[in-house]
Amino acid sequence: MPVWTRAKAVVPYVVGGTKITLDVLSKVAGLISPPCVQTVIDGASQIITIVEGVKANRDDSKTLAGRLLGLLTVISETYKDKTDEDLPPDVKTSLHRLQTQLGDILVEIREMRRAIDPHTLKGFFRGILLYGDNSGKIRECTTRIDWAMNVFQVEGRVGDSLRLLDVHDIAQDIHQHVVAMHDKITNITNRAPPSAVDALPSSSIIPSRPRKLYGRDEVIKDIARRITTTGSPRYAIHGPGGIGKTALSMVVMDHPGVVGKYGDSRHFVQCEQATSPALLIELVARGLGIEESSKDRMKDVMARLRHSSQPVLLVLDNFETPWDIVGEQSRVESILCQITSLPHVGILLTMRSDRPPSTDVQWSIPWLDPLSGLREEPGRALYISIDPKAGSDSSLDALLAALSYMPLAIKLMASMGRSGQRPTALLQAWRDKAGGTDLFRGTDKNKSVNMSIRLSIESNLMKSVPEALTLLSLVAMLPAGANIELLPTLARDIPNLGLAQATLSEAALARVDGGTQTIQLLSPIRSYVLKHHPASDRTKQTVYDAYVQFVTEHNAVYGSARFLSDARALATEETNLEAILLLSIQSGSHSAIDAAIDFSQYQLLTRPRLEVITCVVDVCRQNESLDLLARSLETSGGISRLLAHYGTAQASYEEAAGVYGELGIRRGTADCLIGLGEVHRMQGQYPEAQVAYQKASDVYGELGSRLGAADCLRGLGEVHRMQGRYPEAQVAYQKASDVYGEFGDRLGTANCLISIGEVHRMQGRYPEAQVEYQKACDMYGELGHRLGTANCLRGLGRLYRLQARYSDAHKAFLEAKMMYEGLGAVDDAADCSKSLDSTFCEMHASAPRLP
């Protein structure tokens, strides 16, 4: 069998079975040492990306892509452990010739794509007229790839790996190699944090799936059929609480047909924790496994979804929580509309309602019918699976009818039955409690669930352990559930904590999520408890104090040895911290407000959000706490600046500076002036920025704060550089660098060095620029500052490209791109991709043609 044929046979295993995408292949190129191999992989990947987007000539395009994938598979396997010195001269010659061939193909494919641009009428007709001509060109390109594969087979360098190993073994080995390379990338880039967002726990863990779902087989098949056969599925599973919507959605996710279509691109988002639109975006980002942040989480989400190489299924569970936020429905609707604007993203949403949300979303027709209770036989089977002795009780059918065959109500009643209460006794208790009460107004199904929860809470089992209800009320306060490790602190006033926890589990009122190690309540139970059994004031205060103390204990200074571990701890509890701090600050407690400001400063450094700090500012205004008001306004200014809300940022900084002035805290005033300088600079308002930096510098000078003055000098250097005043910029950077050096501030020094490198590069002083970039890169590397390292690498890439050192430029851009992607810096990664593209074409154009 020809080599390319066997290579093509490997491709479904490598690309499909183990999900090695072109993105991973670019990472492979970055970890393979020989530059000629890197450029071959990059060039072939670019061609594949283009031809995969060609709508016409699909068969010929697929054939070409298959050949190239086979080529990349063989080359990455053969040269994964080689250095440039390991390659014999004849192999290098062949690889350089292959570079030339790929360059020619890339130019032709691009010209072809531009000529038949389907977005223009002229291009559309050209595509029709040139169809046959283009097919011939694509087939000619394919022949060149076959020639290249044959050349490598004859030379015995690349083909050996295919001749010596079974195809399946090759696929498995390459998969293991890529996994190892992912580990290597992680080890390279995770040395230490430039910001708390690095390596924070963010992936959403799907709740434990039900072992068996009774009476829903036909519904499961119907939903699975719809979301696998509809082009852009948009479905909502709706119905009352306790009907089994969450369980149904999780089982549908695991349906073989759904797994076959969506594979690993199935994502579950627990929207019950989404108490604000910003938190909804954050939860979606976590559900997608986005571990890093570019400060704009919606941008992160859309970039991840847009760049997916296969269809995506997004399950938004308990969507009624964000949808019902007072005054925020339009923002939530905007988020949903943005996501559904992507045709390859399928939506399966669960919601307590009688219809899907938002009339602006084109929901798939016909809608799913509202989910109803179980039929009689599945209802009996579910009850008996929990309480096997109930099958002989003559009142079981009547009890199930009273429960409206609601799955949650059945589980709660059966759990009580397992503790010794027979269906006859439970039915009588049901009738006694239901008679004459207006506590459960609403549909019969809602009444069934609420009554079942009430009976469970008032059961003998719960009465035997009074602490269980206290624990239940405590857990209901926490939208993300109670962390088991924190529970002894949160519930320090609850005796017999272990027994209380076991009782809730036995009564089926709570469960332990093994993935997140939290005690969780189902949404209908949590809603009922918050309404009818809210935590006592003492319990609330204990929880408030515990979370205030938690923030205080994990408030390490940015850049310190403890910073990353503290940031991880805060990230784990972020949802609960937001909810509890917003409640605790209402009392005006200075310690609670302090903690909320500290928490907001953590968010400023990681994933900026304004919800908490905005409420803190309002509370401080009401309480006339000027010192806390100044701190909160300054923090609000910083977050707003990072979110590009420049008007709000400017107003916050200016007000904070005024308050600091009233208090006589001149350092605070100077800090706000630097913030104002940054706001002006980011908007291109250079004269105003220069004035702000100079005022701040004067204040720092009067205070004797040389580091503060150095910060101002660096800001002034940025202003000069952006205006092309390079000599002035270099002087400012150098002065700032000298001060940072005196005080041992290596991060400040590195920031100045990279800026000096930029100044040299812009003036054509390339050797000097390389020295400064390399110094900064080394310093950032020692500090573990990944963003700084990536910026240096990109600067070096630009420098090398200007000097026509294309192999060096390619390597620098590729490594920078990988690091930006790891940091979630979408725009910077895209910029590096464009630079890689241009570098490859320039290298191709300048390369001598071999005979």
Short mmCIF file of C-alpha atoms in Angstrom, two decimals, residues 491-703:
data_model
loop_
_atom_site.label_atom_id
_atom_site.label_comp_id
_atom_site.label_asym_id
_atom_site.label_seq_id
_atom_site.Cartn_x
_atom_site.Cartn_y
_atom_site.Cartn_z
CA ALA A 491 -21.43 25.33 60.45
CA ARG A 492 -19.29 25.68 63.57
CA ASP A 493 -22.42 26.37 65.67
CA ILE A 494 -24.15 23.19 64.49
CA PRO A 495 -23.51 20.21 66.79
CA ASN A 496 -23.58 16.69 65.37
CA LEU A 497 -22.65 18.05 61.93
CA GLY A 498 -21.88 14.63 60.47
CA LEU A 499 -25.20 13.23 61.64
CA ALA A 500 -27.05 16.25 60.24
CA GLN A 501 -25.41 15.79 56.86
CA ALA A 502 -26.22 12.06 56.82
CA THR A 503 -29.84 12.82 57.71
CA LEU A 504 -30.27 15.24 54.80
CA SER A 505 -28.84 12.63 52.48
CA GLU A 506 -31.12 9.91 53.86
CA ALA A 507 -34.15 12.19 53.41
CA ALA A 508 -33.04 12.91 49.81
CA LEU A 509 -33.11 16.65 50.58
CA ALA A 510 -29.41 17.07 49.80
CA ARG A 511 -26.69 15.18 48.01
CA VAL A 512 -22.91 15.26 47.89
CA ASP A 513 -21.48 16.09 44.46
CA GLY A 514 -18.35 13.98 44.17
CA GLY A 515 -16.90 16.13 41.39
CA THR A 516 -17.00 19.45 43.23
CA GLN A 517 -16.95 17.98 46.76
CA THR A 518 -19.93 20.11 47.74
CA ILE A 519 -23.29 19.49 49.40
CA GLN A 520 -25.92 20.43 46.82
CA LEU A 521 -29.69 21.04 46.91
CA LEU A 522 -31.88 20.56 43.88
CA SER A 523 -33.29 23.85 42.63
CA PRO A 524 -36.94 23.27 43.78
CA ILE A 525 -35.74 22.26 47.26
CA ARG A 526 -33.43 25.26 47.57
CA SER A 527 -36.20 27.64 46.45
CA TYR A 528 -38.63 26.15 48.97
CA VAL A 529 -36.16 26.29 51.85
CA LEU A 530 -35.15 29.91 51.13
CA LYS A 531 -38.83 30.89 51.20
CA HIS A 532 -40.16 28.80 54.09
CA HIS A 533 -37.11 27.94 56.21
CA PRO A 534 -34.60 30.78 55.85
CA ALA A 535 -31.49 30.58 57.97
CA SER A 536 -31.63 32.18 61.39
CA ASP A 537 -29.85 35.47 62.01
CA ARG A 538 -27.23 33.60 64.02
CA THR A 539 -26.58 31.13 61.20
CA LYS A 540 -26.41 33.95 58.65
CA GLN A 541 -23.90 35.87 60.75
CA THR A 542 -21.75 32.78 61.20
CA VAL A 543 -21.66 32.27 57.42
CA TYR A 544 -20.94 35.97 56.83
CA ASP A 545 -18.08 35.91 59.33
CA ALA A 546 -16.67 32.70 57.86
CA TYR A 547 -16.52 34.11 54.33
CA VAL A 548 -15.10 37.45 55.49
CA GLN A 549 -12.39 35.52 57.30
CA PHE A 550 -11.87 33.34 54.20
CA VAL A 551 -11.15 36.44 52.07
CA THR A 552 -8.85 37.85 54.75
CA GLU A 553 -6.87 34.61 54.95
CA HIS A 554 -6.49 34.41 51.15
CA ASN A 555 -5.56 38.01 50.46
CA ALA A 556 -1.88 37.59 49.53
CA VAL A 557 -0.18 40.50 47.80
CA TYR A 558 0.09 40.22 44.01
CA GLY A 559 3.43 38.67 43.09
CA SER A 560 4.02 37.06 46.49
CA ALA A 561 4.77 33.36 46.91
CA ARG A 562 1.24 32.68 48.22
CA PHE A 563 -0.59 34.64 45.57
CA LEU A 564 -1.41 31.80 43.18
CA SER A 565 -2.62 29.38 45.87
CA ASP A 566 -4.76 32.13 47.44
CA ALA A 567 -6.21 33.07 44.05
CA ARG A 568 -7.12 29.44 43.42
CA ALA A 569 -8.89 29.23 46.77
CA LEU A 570 -10.91 32.37 46.04
CA ALA A 571 -11.78 31.12 42.55
CA THR A 572 -13.17 27.87 43.97
CA GLU A 573 -15.61 29.80 46.18
CA GLU A 574 -16.17 32.78 43.87
CA THR A 575 -19.89 32.24 43.26
CA ASN A 576 -20.65 31.83 46.97
CA LEU A 577 -18.37 34.74 47.90
CA GLU A 578 -20.26 37.08 45.58
CA ALA A 579 -23.62 36.05 47.02
CA ILE A 580 -22.57 36.18 50.69
CA LEU A 581 -20.50 39.38 50.50
CA LEU A 582 -23.37 41.21 48.79
CA LEU A 583 -25.58 40.23 51.74
CA SER A 584 -23.05 40.84 54.48
CA ILE A 585 -22.13 44.40 53.46
CA GLN A 586 -25.75 45.56 53.86
CA SER A 587 -25.21 45.82 57.61
CA GLY A 588 -22.48 48.39 57.02
CA SER A 589 -19.91 46.22 58.79
CA HIS A 590 -16.45 47.65 58.10
CA SER A 591 -14.86 44.19 58.13
CA ALA A 592 -17.39 42.92 55.58
CA ILE A 593 -16.87 45.96 53.34
CA ASP A 594 -13.09 45.59 53.65
CA ALA A 595 -13.38 41.96 52.58
CA ALA A 596 -15.66 42.87 49.66
CA ILE A 597 -13.12 45.46 48.43
CA ASP A 598 -10.30 42.93 48.77
CA PHE A 599 -12.38 40.39 46.86
CA SER A 600 -13.09 42.97 44.12
CA GLN A 601 -9.36 43.68 43.84
CA TYR A 602 -8.83 39.94 43.34
CA GLN A 603 -11.45 40.11 40.55
CA LEU A 604 -9.62 43.11 39.08
CA LEU A 605 -6.50 40.95 38.75
CA THR A 606 -8.34 37.92 37.38
CA ARG A 607 -11.80 38.19 35.82
CA PRO A 608 -13.03 41.76 36.30
CA ARG A 609 -16.70 42.21 37.23
CA LEU A 610 -18.46 45.24 38.62
CA GLU A 611 -21.40 43.71 40.51
CA VAL A 612 -19.80 43.49 43.96
CA ILE A 613 -17.77 46.71 43.89
CA THR A 614 -20.76 48.71 42.60
CA CYS A 615 -22.82 47.60 45.60
CA VAL A 616 -19.89 48.35 47.92
CA VAL A 617 -19.68 51.92 46.59
CA ASP A 618 -23.43 52.40 47.18
CA VAL A 619 -23.21 51.07 50.74
CA CYS A 620 -20.21 53.29 51.52
CA ARG A 621 -22.08 56.34 50.26
CA GLN A 622 -25.02 55.53 52.52
CA ASN A 623 -22.80 54.92 55.56
CA GLU A 624 -20.54 57.92 54.84
CA SER A 625 -17.44 55.75 55.33
CA LEU A 626 -15.03 58.03 53.45
CA ASP A 627 -11.93 55.85 53.72
CA LEU A 628 -13.81 52.80 52.45
CA LEU A 629 -15.57 54.91 49.82
CA ALA A 630 -12.22 56.09 48.45
CA ARG A 631 -10.84 52.52 48.27
CA SER A 632 -13.99 51.18 46.64
CA LEU A 633 -14.09 53.98 44.06
CA GLU A 634 -10.44 53.44 43.18
CA THR A 635 -11.10 49.70 42.75
CA SER A 636 -14.19 50.44 40.67
CA GLY A 637 -12.08 52.71 38.47
CA GLY A 638 -9.52 49.96 37.92
CA ILE A 639 -12.13 47.35 37.00
CA SER A 640 -14.00 49.76 34.72
CA ARG A 641 -10.73 50.66 32.96
CA LEU A 642 -9.96 47.01 32.27
CA LEU A 643 -13.49 46.50 30.94
CA ALA A 644 -12.99 49.56 28.67
CA HIS A 645 -15.76 51.47 30.46
CA TYR A 646 -13.59 54.57 30.28
CA GLY A 647 -16.22 57.14 31.21
CA THR A 648 -17.11 55.25 34.39
CA ALA A 649 -13.43 54.65 35.14
CA GLN A 650 -12.58 58.34 34.82
CA ALA A 651 -15.48 59.41 37.03
CA SER A 652 -14.54 56.83 39.69
CA TYR A 653 -10.87 57.80 39.73
CA GLU A 654 -11.69 61.51 39.90
CA GLU A 655 -14.13 61.06 42.77
CA ALA A 656 -11.74 58.75 44.62
CA ALA A 657 -8.92 61.29 44.23
CA GLY A 658 -11.18 63.95 45.71
CA VAL A 659 -12.12 61.79 48.70
CA TYR A 660 -8.47 60.88 49.32
CA GLY A 661 -7.76 64.62 49.20
CA GLU A 662 -10.40 65.31 51.88
CA LEU A 663 -8.84 62.62 54.06
CA GLY A 664 -5.33 63.90 53.47
CA ILE A 665 -4.20 60.56 52.00
CA ARG A 666 -1.91 61.92 49.29
CA ARG A 667 -0.63 58.49 48.23
CA GLY A 668 -4.18 57.51 47.35
CA THR A 669 -4.59 60.70 45.33
CA ALA A 670 -1.39 59.94 43.38
CA ASP A 671 -2.50 56.37 42.69
CA CYS A 672 -5.78 57.66 41.25
CA LEU A 673 -3.92 60.16 39.09
CA ILE A 674 -1.90 57.30 37.58
CA GLY A 675 -5.18 55.50 36.93
CA LEU A 676 -6.52 58.58 35.17
CA GLY A 677 -3.33 58.73 33.11
CA GLU A 678 -3.93 55.14 32.02
CA VAL A 679 -7.55 55.89 31.11
CA HIS A 680 -6.52 58.85 28.94
CA ARG A 681 -3.65 56.93 27.34
CA MET A 682 -5.89 53.98 26.44
CA GLN A 683 -8.18 56.41 24.62
CA GLY A 684 -5.35 58.14 22.77
CA GLN A 685 -5.76 61.32 24.83
CA TYR A 686 -2.02 61.82 25.18
CA PRO A 687 -1.85 65.45 26.40
CA GLU A 688 -4.36 64.68 29.18
CA ALA A 689 -2.47 61.47 30.05
CA GLN A 690 0.81 63.36 30.25
CA VAL A 691 -0.71 65.94 32.61
CA ALA A 692 -2.11 63.22 34.88
CA TYR A 693 1.17 61.31 35.02
CA GLN A 694 3.10 64.50 35.75
CA LYS A 695 0.74 65.50 38.58
CA ALA A 696 1.06 62.03 40.10
CA SER A 697 4.84 62.21 39.77
CA ASP A 698 4.90 65.53 41.63
CA VAL A 699 2.90 64.09 44.51
CA TYR A 700 5.08 60.98 44.72
CA GLY A 701 8.14 63.23 44.68
CA GLU A 702 6.82 65.24 47.63
CA LEU A 703 6.10 62.00 49.49
#
